[in-house]
Amino acid sequence: MRSGALADSAFDVADAYVIAAYTRCAYLQKQLEIQHPQLVKYFSARYLELTYEAAAKTKKSSKEMTILKAMDEKEVFAYTRELFAFGLENWFKDHNKCFMLYDGKS
């Protein structure tokens, strides 16, 4: 609980900054998905190729492979679209200076 002291307002500013940075990244992620829907299709196809190749090499069926085989095409695409969105979100977090702490250099 914040008391209204000057230090509390610094937390409010920091909270607003983090929320704004995340909102900006979420917006850019959504625009990328809307303007370049082929990226999701390419990712989905390649992810499935690699998954099937890995299963063939190990000659074992993973839990994920078993679940994928039980899904219909729409469910598989929805699943891989979620993986793409998750990966994209993590990429933005790793490569966006908004989320990096200032190291005092420069």
PDB file of N, CA and C in Angstrom:
ATOM      1  N   MET A   1       0.848  -1.172   0.000  1.00  0.00           N
ATOM      2  CA  MET A   1       0.000   0.000   0.000  1.00  0.00           C
ATOM      3  C   MET A   1       0.895   1.237   0.000  1.00  0.00           C
ATOM      4  N   ARG A   2       0.576   2.147  -0.847  1.00  0.00           N
ATOM      5  CA  ARG A   2       1.396   3.355  -0.958  1.00  0.00           C
ATOM      6  C   ARG A   2       0.818   4.466  -0.096  1.00  0.00           C
ATOM      7  N   SER A   3       1.711   5.248   0.476  1.00  0.00           N
ATOM      8  CA  SER A   3       1.295   6.264   1.450  1.00  0.00           C
ATOM      9  C   SER A   3       1.109   7.643   0.840  1.00  0.00           C
ATOM     10  N   GLY A   4       1.547   7.845  -0.381  1.00  0.00           N
ATOM     11  CA  GLY A   4       1.452   9.165  -0.990  1.00  0.00           C
ATOM     12  C   GLY A   4       2.732   9.965  -0.842  1.00  0.00           C
ATOM     13  N   ALA A   5       3.734   9.388  -0.238  1.00  0.00           N
ATOM     14  CA  ALA A   5       5.018  10.063  -0.073  1.00  0.00           C
ATOM     15  C   ALA A   5       5.691  10.216  -1.436  1.00  0.00           C
ATOM     16  N   LEU A   6       6.688  11.079  -1.490  1.00  0.00           N
ATOM     17  CA  LEU A   6       7.389  11.351  -2.742  1.00  0.00           C
ATOM     18  C   LEU A   6       7.975  10.082  -3.352  1.00  0.00           C
ATOM     19  N   ALA A   7       8.501   9.192  -2.536  1.00  0.00           N
ATOM     20  CA  ALA A   7       9.079   7.941  -3.047  1.00  0.00           C
ATOM     21  C   ALA A   7       8.017   7.089  -3.734  1.00  0.00           C
ATOM     22  N   ASP A   8       6.784   7.150  -3.230  1.00  0.00           N
ATOM     23  CA  ASP A   8       5.702   6.380  -3.842  1.00  0.00           C
ATOM     24  C   ASP A   8       5.406   6.858  -5.257  1.00  0.00           C
ATOM     25  N   SER A   9       5.532   8.165  -5.481  1.00  0.00           N
ATOM     26  CA  SER A   9       5.265   8.677  -6.828  1.00  0.00           C
ATOM     27  C   SER A   9       6.311   8.173  -7.814  1.00  0.00           C
ATOM     28  N   ALA A  10       7.523   7.931  -7.344  1.00  0.00           N
ATOM     29  CA  ALA A  10       8.556   7.369  -8.222  1.00  0.00           C
ATOM     30  C   ALA A  10       8.155   5.970  -8.667  1.00  0.00           C
ATOM     31  N   PHE A  11       7.553   5.198  -7.764  1.00  0.00           N
ATOM     32  CA  PHE A  11       7.069   3.870  -8.145  1.00  0.00           C
ATOM     33  C   PHE A  11       5.941   3.980  -9.162  1.00  0.00           C
ATOM     34  N   ASP A  12       5.071   4.977  -8.999  1.00  0.00           N
ATOM     35  CA  ASP A  12       3.977   5.173  -9.951  1.00  0.00           C
ATOM     36  C   ASP A  12       4.519   5.488 -11.339  1.00  0.00           C
ATOM     37  N   VAL A  13       5.542   6.327 -11.413  1.00  0.00           N
ATOM     38  CA  VAL A  13       6.161   6.670 -12.694  1.00  0.00           C
ATOM     39  C   VAL A  13       6.815   5.435 -13.301  1.00  0.00           C
ATOM     40  N   ALA A  14       7.516   4.672 -12.486  1.00  0.00           N
ATOM     41  CA  ALA A  14       8.166   3.450 -12.982  1.00  0.00           C
ATOM     42  C   ALA A  14       7.130   2.453 -13.478  1.00  0.00           C
ATOM     43  N   ASP A  15       6.039   2.298 -12.737  1.00  0.00           N
ATOM     44  CA  ASP A  15       4.963   1.397 -13.170  1.00  0.00           C
ATOM     45  C   ASP A  15       4.396   1.842 -14.511  1.00  0.00           C
ATOM     46  N   ALA A  16       4.150   3.139 -14.641  1.00  0.00           N
ATOM     47  CA  ALA A  16       3.595   3.666 -15.889  1.00  0.00           C
ATOM     48  C   ALA A  16       4.560   3.443 -17.050  1.00  0.00           C
ATOM     49  N   TYR A  17       5.846   3.609 -16.795  1.00  0.00           N
ATOM     50  CA  TYR A  17       6.856   3.415 -17.835  1.00  0.00           C
ATOM     51  C   TYR A  17       6.869   1.965 -18.311  1.00  0.00           C
ATOM     52  N   VAL A  18       6.843   1.019 -17.381  1.00  0.00           N
ATOM     53  CA  VAL A  18       6.859  -0.402 -17.739  1.00  0.00           C
ATOM     54  C   VAL A  18       5.588  -0.776 -18.492  1.00  0.00           C
ATOM     55  N   ILE A  19       4.457  -0.285 -18.029  1.00  0.00           N
ATOM     56  CA  ILE A  19       3.187  -0.578 -18.703  1.00  0.00           C
ATOM     57  C   ILE A  19       3.193   0.001 -20.113  1.00  0.00           C
ATOM     58  N   ALA A  20       3.685   1.226 -20.265  1.00  0.00           N
ATOM     59  CA  ALA A  20       3.746   1.848 -21.593  1.00  0.00           C
ATOM     60  C   ALA A  20       4.686   1.082 -22.519  1.00  0.00           C
ATOM     61  N   ALA A  21       5.820   0.652 -22.011  1.00  0.00           N
ATOM     62  CA  ALA A  21       6.776  -0.104 -22.832  1.00  0.00           C
ATOM     63  C   ALA A  21       6.170  -1.425 -23.266  1.00  0.00           C
ATOM     64  N   TYR A  22       5.509  -2.106 -22.350  1.00  0.00           N
ATOM     65  CA  TYR A  22       4.889  -3.388 -22.693  1.00  0.00           C
ATOM     66  C   TYR A  22       3.758  -3.188 -23.704  1.00  0.00           C
ATOM     67  N   THR A  23       2.948  -2.157 -23.500  1.00  0.00           N
ATOM     68  CA  THR A  23       1.842  -1.874 -24.416  1.00  0.00           C
ATOM     69  C   THR A  23       2.369  -1.581 -25.813  1.00  0.00           C
ATOM     70  N   ARG A  24       3.450  -0.827 -25.890  1.00  0.00           N
ATOM     71  CA  ARG A  24       4.057  -0.515 -27.191  1.00  0.00           C
ATOM     72  C   ARG A  24       4.532  -1.793 -27.878  1.00  0.00           C
ATOM     73  N   CYS A  25       5.205  -2.648 -27.147  1.00  0.00           N
ATOM     74  CA  CYS A  25       5.698  -3.901 -27.724  1.00  0.00           C
ATOM     75  C   CYS A  25       4.548  -4.808 -28.140  1.00  0.00           C
ATOM     76  N   ALA A  26       3.496  -4.860 -27.330  1.00  0.00           N
ATOM     77  CA  ALA A  26       2.329  -5.679 -27.673  1.00  0.00           C
ATOM     78  C   ALA A  26       1.676  -5.145 -28.947  1.00  0.00           C
ATOM     79  N   TYR A  27       1.609  -3.817 -29.085  1.00  0.00           N
ATOM     80  CA  TYR A  27       1.042  -3.212 -30.287  1.00  0.00           C
ATOM     81  C   TYR A  27       1.891  -3.550 -31.514  1.00  0.00           C
ATOM     82  N   LEU A  28       3.208  -3.414 -31.401  1.00  0.00           N
ATOM     83  CA  LEU A  28       4.095  -3.736 -32.524  1.00  0.00           C
ATOM     84  C   LEU A  28       3.993  -5.212 -32.895  1.00  0.00           C
ATOM     85  N   GLN A  29       3.889  -6.070 -31.892  1.00  0.00           N
ATOM     86  CA  GLN A  29       3.738  -7.502 -32.142  1.00  0.00           C
ATOM     87  C   GLN A  29       2.450  -7.771 -32.912  1.00  0.00           C
ATOM     88  N   LYS A  30       1.362  -7.152 -32.489  1.00  0.00           N
ATOM     89  CA  LYS A  30       0.068  -7.366 -33.148  1.00  0.00           C
ATOM     90  C   LYS A  30       0.114  -6.833 -34.582  1.00  0.00           C
ATOM     91  N   GLN A  31       0.717  -5.665 -34.785  1.00  0.00           N
ATOM     92  CA  GLN A  31       0.821  -5.108 -36.132  1.00  0.00           C
ATOM     93  C   GLN A  31       1.650  -6.007 -37.041  1.00  0.00           C
ATOM     94  N   LEU A  32       2.699  -6.588 -36.511  1.00  0.00           N
ATOM     95  CA  LEU A  32       3.527  -7.505 -37.292  1.00  0.00           C
ATOM     96  C   LEU A  32       2.706  -8.715 -37.726  1.00  0.00           C
ATOM     97  N   GLU A  33       1.905  -9.250 -36.815  1.00  0.00           N
ATOM     98  CA  GLU A  33       1.065 -10.397 -37.140  1.00  0.00           C
ATOM     99  C   GLU A  33      -0.009 -10.035 -38.167  1.00  0.00           C
ATOM    100  N   ILE A  34      -0.562  -8.824 -38.070  1.00  0.00           N
ATOM    101  CA  ILE A  34      -1.619  -8.394 -38.996  1.00  0.00           C
ATOM    102  C   ILE A  34      -1.041  -8.078 -40.373  1.00  0.00           C
ATOM    103  N   GLN A  35       0.058  -7.332 -40.413  1.00  0.00           N
ATOM    104  CA  GLN A  35       0.622  -6.893 -41.687  1.00  0.00           C
ATOM    105  C   GLN A  35       1.405  -7.982 -42.408  1.00  0.00           C
ATOM    106  N   HIS A  36       1.867  -8.981 -41.677  1.00  0.00           N
ATOM    107  CA  HIS A  36       2.648 -10.061 -42.284  1.00  0.00           C
ATOM    108  C   HIS A  36       2.140 -11.423 -41.807  1.00  0.00           C
ATOM    109  N   PRO A  37       0.891 -11.768 -42.155  1.00  0.00           N
ATOM    110  CA  PRO A  37       0.329 -13.040 -41.678  1.00  0.00           C
ATOM    111  C   PRO A  37       1.103 -14.254 -42.189  1.00  0.00           C
ATOM    112  N   GLN A  38       1.838 -14.088 -43.274  1.00  0.00           N
ATOM    113  CA  GLN A  38       2.606 -15.212 -43.807  1.00  0.00           C
ATOM    114  C   GLN A  38       3.694 -15.660 -42.829  1.00  0.00           C
ATOM    115  N   LEU A  39       4.148 -14.767 -41.956  1.00  0.00           N
ATOM    116  CA  LEU A  39       5.165 -15.148 -40.971  1.00  0.00           C
ATOM    117  C   LEU A  39       4.661 -16.261 -40.057  1.00  0.00           C
ATOM    118  N   VAL A  40       3.404 -16.152 -39.646  1.00  0.00           N
ATOM    119  CA  VAL A  40       2.822 -17.181 -38.780  1.00  0.00           C
ATOM    120  C   VAL A  40       2.714 -18.494 -39.547  1.00  0.00           C
ATOM    121  N   LYS A  41       2.324 -18.416 -40.812  1.00  0.00           N
ATOM    122  CA  LYS A  41       2.202 -19.633 -41.630  1.00  0.00           C
ATOM    123  C   LYS A  41       3.565 -20.290 -41.830  1.00  0.00           C
ATOM    124  N   TYR A  42       4.583 -19.484 -42.125  1.00  0.00           N
ATOM    125  CA  TYR A  42       5.929 -20.025 -42.303  1.00  0.00           C
ATOM    126  C   TYR A  42       6.439 -20.648 -41.000  1.00  0.00           C
ATOM    127  N   PHE A  43       6.214 -19.934 -39.902  1.00  0.00           N
ATOM    128  CA  PHE A  43       6.642 -20.454 -38.606  1.00  0.00           C
ATOM    129  C   PHE A  43       5.952 -21.780 -38.310  1.00  0.00           C
ATOM    130  N   SER A  44       4.656 -21.820 -38.525  1.00  0.00           N
ATOM    131  CA  SER A  44       3.881 -23.032 -38.242  1.00  0.00           C
ATOM    132  C   SER A  44       4.401 -24.214 -39.049  1.00  0.00           C
ATOM    133  N   ALA A  45       4.589 -23.998 -40.340  1.00  0.00           N
ATOM    134  CA  ALA A  45       5.066 -25.079 -41.210  1.00  0.00           C
ATOM    135  C   ALA A  45       6.458 -25.547 -40.786  1.00  0.00           C
ATOM    136  N   ARG A  46       7.344 -24.611 -40.525  1.00  0.00           N
ATOM    137  CA  ARG A  46       8.715 -24.974 -40.154  1.00  0.00           C
ATOM    138  C   ARG A  46       8.765 -25.646 -38.782  1.00  0.00           C
ATOM    139  N   TYR A  47       7.974 -25.157 -37.850  1.00  0.00           N
ATOM    140  CA  TYR A  47       7.940 -25.754 -36.518  1.00  0.00           C
ATOM    141  C   TYR A  47       7.485 -27.209 -36.604  1.00  0.00           C
ATOM    142  N   LEU A  48       6.444 -27.451 -37.386  1.00  0.00           N
ATOM    143  CA  LEU A  48       5.945 -28.819 -37.529  1.00  0.00           C
ATOM    144  C   LEU A  48       6.972 -29.711 -38.231  1.00  0.00           C
ATOM    145  N   GLU A  49       7.641 -29.173 -39.259  1.00  0.00           N
ATOM    146  CA  GLU A  49       8.698 -29.940 -39.934  1.00  0.00           C
ATOM    147  C   GLU A  49       9.778 -30.372 -38.943  1.00  0.00           C
ATOM    148  N   LEU A  50      10.249 -29.422 -38.160  1.00  0.00           N
ATOM    149  CA  LEU A  50      11.308 -29.723 -37.192  1.00  0.00           C
ATOM    150  C   LEU A  50      10.835 -30.697 -36.112  1.00  0.00           C
ATOM    151  N   THR A  51       9.586 -30.557 -35.703  1.00  0.00           N
ATOM    152  CA  THR A  51       9.033 -31.456 -34.687  1.00  0.00           C
ATOM    153  C   THR A  51       8.959 -32.878 -35.214  1.00  0.00           C
ATOM    154  N   TYR A  52       8.473 -33.027 -36.458  1.00  0.00           N
ATOM    155  CA  TYR A  52       8.380 -34.365 -37.055  1.00  0.00           C
ATOM    156  C   TYR A  52       9.772 -34.954 -37.311  1.00  0.00           C
ATOM    157  N   GLU A  53      10.716 -34.121 -37.746  1.00  0.00           N
ATOM    158  CA  GLU A  53      12.088 -34.595 -37.965  1.00  0.00           C
ATOM    159  C   GLU A  53      12.713 -35.089 -36.662  1.00  0.00           C
ATOM    160  N   ALA A  54      12.505 -34.333 -35.590  1.00  0.00           N
ATOM    161  CA  ALA A  54      13.059 -34.728 -34.290  1.00  0.00           C
ATOM    162  C   ALA A  54      12.444 -36.043 -33.822  1.00  0.00           C
ATOM    163  N   ALA A  55      11.149 -36.201 -34.039  1.00  0.00           N
ATOM    164  CA  ALA A  55      10.479 -37.445 -33.638  1.00  0.00           C
ATOM    165  C   ALA A  55      10.994 -38.623 -34.458  1.00  0.00           C
ATOM    166  N   ALA A  56      11.241 -38.393 -35.744  1.00  0.00           N
ATOM    167  CA  ALA A  56      11.739 -39.468 -36.609  1.00  0.00           C
ATOM    168  C   ALA A  56      13.160 -39.880 -36.210  1.00  0.00           C
ATOM    169  N   LYS A  57      13.973 -38.912 -35.823  1.00  0.00           N
ATOM    170  CA  LYS A  57      15.357 -39.211 -35.432  1.00  0.00           C
ATOM    171  C   LYS A  57      15.421 -40.004 -34.129  1.00  0.00           C
ATOM    172  N   THR A  58      14.564 -39.647 -33.193  1.00  0.00           N
ATOM    173  CA  THR A  58      14.605 -40.319 -31.890  1.00  0.00           C
ATOM    174  C   THR A  58      13.790 -41.607 -31.881  1.00  0.00           C
ATOM    175  N   LYS A  59      12.955 -41.771 -32.885  1.00  0.00           N
ATOM    176  CA  LYS A  59      12.079 -42.940 -32.992  1.00  0.00           C
ATOM    177  C   LYS A  59      11.157 -43.071 -31.775  1.00  0.00           C
ATOM    178  N   LYS A  60      10.943 -41.949 -31.107  1.00  0.00           N
ATOM    179  CA  LYS A  60      10.034 -41.913 -29.964  1.00  0.00           C
ATOM    180  C   LYS A  60       9.005 -40.822 -30.212  1.00  0.00           C
ATOM    181  N   SER A  61       7.852 -40.987 -29.631  1.00  0.00           N
ATOM    182  CA  SER A  61       6.812 -39.983 -29.752  1.00  0.00           C
ATOM    183  C   SER A  61       6.756 -39.179 -28.452  1.00  0.00           C
ATOM    184  N   SER A  62       6.999 -37.892 -28.563  1.00  0.00           N
ATOM    185  CA  SER A  62       6.951 -37.023 -27.389  1.00  0.00           C
ATOM    186  C   SER A  62       5.494 -36.746 -27.022  1.00  0.00           C
ATOM    187  N   LYS A  63       5.299 -36.184 -25.847  1.00  0.00           N
ATOM    188  CA  LYS A  63       3.942 -35.807 -25.434  1.00  0.00           C
ATOM    189  C   LYS A  63       3.369 -34.793 -26.414  1.00  0.00           C
ATOM    190  N   GLU A  64       4.217 -33.843 -26.814  1.00  0.00           N
ATOM    191  CA  GLU A  64       3.755 -32.820 -27.753  1.00  0.00           C
ATOM    192  C   GLU A  64       3.337 -33.460 -29.073  1.00  0.00           C
ATOM    193  N   MET A  65       4.118 -34.403 -29.570  1.00  0.00           N
ATOM    194  CA  MET A  65       3.800 -35.062 -30.835  1.00  0.00           C
ATOM    195  C   MET A  65       2.482 -35.824 -30.724  1.00  0.00           C
ATOM    196  N   THR A  66       2.271 -36.505 -29.630  1.00  0.00           N
ATOM    197  CA  THR A  66       1.023 -37.237 -29.416  1.00  0.00           C
ATOM    198  C   THR A  66      -0.163 -36.280 -29.425  1.00  0.00           C
ATOM    199  N   ILE A  67      -0.011 -35.156 -28.760  1.00  0.00           N
ATOM    200  CA  ILE A  67      -1.087 -34.160 -28.710  1.00  0.00           C
ATOM    201  C   ILE A  67      -1.311 -33.552 -30.087  1.00  0.00           C
ATOM    202  N   LEU A  68      -0.237 -33.233 -30.805  1.00  0.00           N
ATOM    203  CA  LEU A  68      -0.371 -32.661 -32.149  1.00  0.00           C
ATOM    204  C   LEU A  68      -1.112 -33.609 -33.088  1.00  0.00           C
ATOM    205  N   LYS A  69      -0.822 -34.895 -32.994  1.00  0.00           N
ATOM    206  CA  LYS A  69      -1.489 -35.877 -33.857  1.00  0.00           C
ATOM    207  C   LYS A  69      -2.978 -35.974 -33.559  1.00  0.00           C
ATOM    208  N   ALA A  70      -3.364 -35.687 -32.317  1.00  0.00           N
ATOM    209  CA  ALA A  70      -4.774 -35.753 -31.929  1.00  0.00           C
ATOM    210  C   ALA A  70      -5.553 -34.499 -32.335  1.00  0.00           C
ATOM    211  N   MET A  71      -4.848 -33.434 -32.678  1.00  0.00           N
ATOM    212  CA  MET A  71      -5.498 -32.168 -33.049  1.00  0.00           C
ATOM    213  C   MET A  71      -5.885 -32.164 -34.519  1.00  0.00           C
ATOM    214  N   ASP A  72      -6.930 -31.376 -34.822  1.00  0.00           N
ATOM    215  CA  ASP A  72      -7.243 -31.164 -36.236  1.00  0.00           C
ATOM    216  C   ASP A  72      -6.384 -29.999 -36.742  1.00  0.00           C
ATOM    217  N   GLU A  73      -6.487 -29.712 -38.028  1.00  0.00           N
ATOM    218  CA  GLU A  73      -5.613 -28.707 -38.652  1.00  0.00           C
ATOM    219  C   GLU A  73      -5.777 -27.321 -38.027  1.00  0.00           C
ATOM    220  N   LYS A  74      -7.014 -26.932 -37.727  1.00  0.00           N
ATOM    221  CA  LYS A  74      -7.256 -25.612 -37.131  1.00  0.00           C
ATOM    222  C   LYS A  74      -6.641 -25.516 -35.736  1.00  0.00           C
ATOM    223  N   GLU A  75      -6.739 -26.586 -34.974  1.00  0.00           N
ATOM    224  CA  GLU A  75      -6.175 -26.587 -33.627  1.00  0.00           C
ATOM    225  C   GLU A  75      -4.647 -26.534 -33.670  1.00  0.00           C
ATOM    226  N   VAL A  76      -4.061 -27.252 -34.611  1.00  0.00           N
ATOM    227  CA  VAL A  76      -2.601 -27.233 -34.758  1.00  0.00           C
ATOM    228  C   VAL A  76      -2.140 -25.827 -35.119  1.00  0.00           C
ATOM    229  N   PHE A  77      -2.859 -25.180 -36.050  1.00  0.00           N
ATOM    230  CA  PHE A  77      -2.474 -23.830 -36.450  1.00  0.00           C
ATOM    231  C   PHE A  77      -2.642 -22.859 -35.284  1.00  0.00           C
ATOM    232  N   ALA A  78      -3.715 -22.992 -34.514  1.00  0.00           N
ATOM    233  CA  ALA A  78      -3.921 -22.123 -33.350  1.00  0.00           C
ATOM    234  C   ALA A  78      -2.795 -22.324 -32.331  1.00  0.00           C
ATOM    235  N   TYR A  79      -2.402 -23.566 -32.135  1.00  0.00           N
ATOM    236  CA  TYR A  79      -1.313 -23.888 -31.205  1.00  0.00           C
ATOM    237  C   TYR A  79      -0.001 -23.253 -31.665  1.00  0.00           C
ATOM    238  N   THR A  80       0.340 -23.434 -32.928  1.00  0.00           N
ATOM    239  CA  THR A  80       1.606 -22.878 -33.421  1.00  0.00           C
ATOM    240  C   THR A  80       1.553 -21.354 -33.492  1.00  0.00           C
ATOM    241  N   ARG A  81       0.368 -20.786 -33.723  1.00  0.00           N
ATOM    242  CA  ARG A  81       0.224 -19.323 -33.712  1.00  0.00           C
ATOM    243  C   ARG A  81       0.526 -18.792 -32.309  1.00  0.00           C
ATOM    244  N   GLU A  82       0.062 -19.502 -31.283  1.00  0.00           N
ATOM    245  CA  GLU A  82       0.353 -19.105 -29.903  1.00  0.00           C
ATOM    246  C   GLU A  82       1.852 -19.213 -29.600  1.00  0.00           C
ATOM    247  N   LEU A  83       2.485 -20.258 -30.112  1.00  0.00           N
ATOM    248  CA  LEU A  83       3.935 -20.393 -29.935  1.00  0.00           C
ATOM    249  C   LEU A  83       4.665 -19.230 -30.605  1.00  0.00           C
ATOM    250  N   PHE A  84       4.206 -18.854 -31.797  1.00  0.00           N
ATOM    251  CA  PHE A  84       4.805 -17.732 -32.524  1.00  0.00           C
ATOM    252  C   PHE A  84       4.654 -16.444 -31.717  1.00  0.00           C
ATOM    253  N   ALA A  85       3.449 -16.196 -31.214  1.00  0.00           N
ATOM    254  CA  ALA A  85       3.196 -14.980 -30.432  1.00  0.00           C
ATOM    255  C   ALA A  85       4.065 -14.955 -29.174  1.00  0.00           C
ATOM    256  N   PHE A  86       4.200 -16.094 -28.514  1.00  0.00           N
ATOM    257  CA  PHE A  86       5.029 -16.188 -27.313  1.00  0.00           C
ATOM    258  C   PHE A  86       6.496 -15.901 -27.649  1.00  0.00           C
ATOM    259  N   GLY A  87       6.981 -16.491 -28.726  1.00  0.00           N
ATOM    260  CA  GLY A  87       8.358 -16.259 -29.142  1.00  0.00           C
ATOM    261  C   GLY A  87       8.607 -14.818 -29.538  1.00  0.00           C
ATOM    262  N   LEU A  88       7.636 -14.231 -30.227  1.00  0.00           N
ATOM    263  CA  LEU A  88       7.755 -12.839 -30.645  1.00  0.00           C
ATOM    264  C   LEU A  88       7.778 -11.910 -29.434  1.00  0.00           C
ATOM    265  N   GLU A  89       6.927 -12.185 -28.471  1.00  0.00           N
ATOM    266  CA  GLU A  89       6.901 -11.382 -27.250  1.00  0.00           C
ATOM    267  C   GLU A  89       8.243 -11.468 -26.526  1.00  0.00           C
ATOM    268  N   ASN A  90       8.783 -12.658 -26.430  1.00  0.00           N
ATOM    269  CA  ASN A  90      10.090 -12.820 -25.782  1.00  0.00           C
ATOM    270  C   ASN A  90      11.196 -12.132 -26.566  1.00  0.00           C
ATOM    271  N   TRP A  91      11.104 -12.155 -27.893  1.00  0.00           N
ATOM    272  CA  TRP A  91      12.106 -11.472 -28.707  1.00  0.00           C
ATOM    273  C   TRP A  91      12.066  -9.975 -28.426  1.00  0.00           C
ATOM    274  N   PHE A  92      10.857  -9.403 -28.374  1.00  0.00           N
ATOM    275  CA  PHE A  92      10.737  -7.977 -28.069  1.00  0.00           C
ATOM    276  C   PHE A  92      11.327  -7.669 -26.695  1.00  0.00           C
ATOM    277  N   LYS A  93      11.056  -8.515 -25.728  1.00  0.00           N
ATOM    278  CA  LYS A  93      11.588  -8.284 -24.380  1.00  0.00           C
ATOM    279  C   LYS A  93      13.112  -8.344 -24.370  1.00  0.00           C
ATOM    280  N   ASP A  94      13.683  -9.270 -25.131  1.00  0.00           N
ATOM    281  CA  ASP A  94      15.138  -9.434 -25.152  1.00  0.00           C
ATOM    282  C   ASP A  94      15.854  -8.370 -25.978  1.00  0.00           C
ATOM    283  N   HIS A  95      15.182  -7.802 -26.971  1.00  0.00           N
ATOM    284  CA  HIS A  95      15.854  -6.899 -27.904  1.00  0.00           C
ATOM    285  C   HIS A  95      15.369  -5.456 -27.852  1.00  0.00           C
ATOM    286  N   ASN A  96      14.479  -5.140 -26.947  1.00  0.00           N
ATOM    287  CA  ASN A  96      13.959  -3.784 -26.870  1.00  0.00           C
ATOM    288  C   ASN A  96      14.609  -3.074 -25.693  1.00  0.00           C
ATOM    289  N   LYS A  97      15.214  -1.952 -25.952  1.00  0.00           N
ATOM    290  CA  LYS A  97      15.907  -1.206 -24.908  1.00  0.00           C
ATOM    291  C   LYS A  97      14.960  -0.726 -23.808  1.00  0.00           C
ATOM    292  N   CYS A  98      13.664  -0.695 -24.099  1.00  0.00           N
ATOM    293  CA  CYS A  98      12.694  -0.289 -23.077  1.00  0.00           C
ATOM    294  C   CYS A  98      12.737  -1.210 -21.868  1.00  0.00           C
ATOM    295  N   PHE A  99      13.073  -2.473 -22.090  1.00  0.00           N
ATOM    296  CA  PHE A  99      13.050  -3.441 -21.006  1.00  0.00           C
ATOM    297  C   PHE A  99      14.426  -3.690 -20.402  1.00  0.00           C
ATOM    298  N   MET A 100      15.455  -3.029 -20.937  1.00  0.00           N
ATOM    299  CA  MET A 100      16.809  -3.261 -20.443  1.00  0.00           C
ATOM    300  C   MET A 100      17.142  -2.255 -19.349  1.00  0.00           C
ATOM    301  N   LEU A 101      17.791  -2.726 -18.321  1.00  0.00           N
ATOM    302  CA  LEU A 101      18.212  -1.839 -17.248  1.00  0.00           C
ATOM    303  C   LEU A 101      19.402  -1.016 -17.718  1.00  0.00           C
ATOM    304  N   TYR A 102      19.463   0.211 -17.270  1.00  0.00           N
ATOM    305  CA  TYR A 102      20.564   1.097 -17.621  1.00  0.00           C
ATOM    306  C   TYR A 102      21.811   0.642 -16.883  1.00  0.00           C
ATOM    307  N   ASP A 103      22.893   0.445 -17.616  1.00  0.00           N
ATOM    308  CA  ASP A 103      24.114  -0.071 -16.992  1.00  0.00           C
ATOM    309  C   ASP A 103      25.104   1.030 -16.598  1.00  0.00           C
ATOM    310  N   GLY A 104      24.755   2.282 -16.836  1.00  0.00           N
ATOM    311  CA  GLY A 104      25.626   3.380 -16.445  1.00  0.00           C
ATOM    312  C   GLY A 104      26.693   3.717 -17.457  1.00  0.00           C
ATOM    313  N   LYS A 105      26.812   2.940 -18.510  1.00  0.00           N
ATOM    314  CA  LYS A 105      27.813   3.192 -19.549  1.00  0.00           C
ATOM    315  C   LYS A 105      27.195   4.026 -20.660  1.00  0.00           C
ATOM    316  N   SER A 106      28.019   4.600 -21.460  1.00  0.00           N
ATOM    317  CA  SER A 106      27.716   5.377 -22.659  1.00  0.00           C
ATOM    318  C   SER A 106      27.772   6.827 -22.477  1.00  0.00           C
TER     319      SER A 106
END
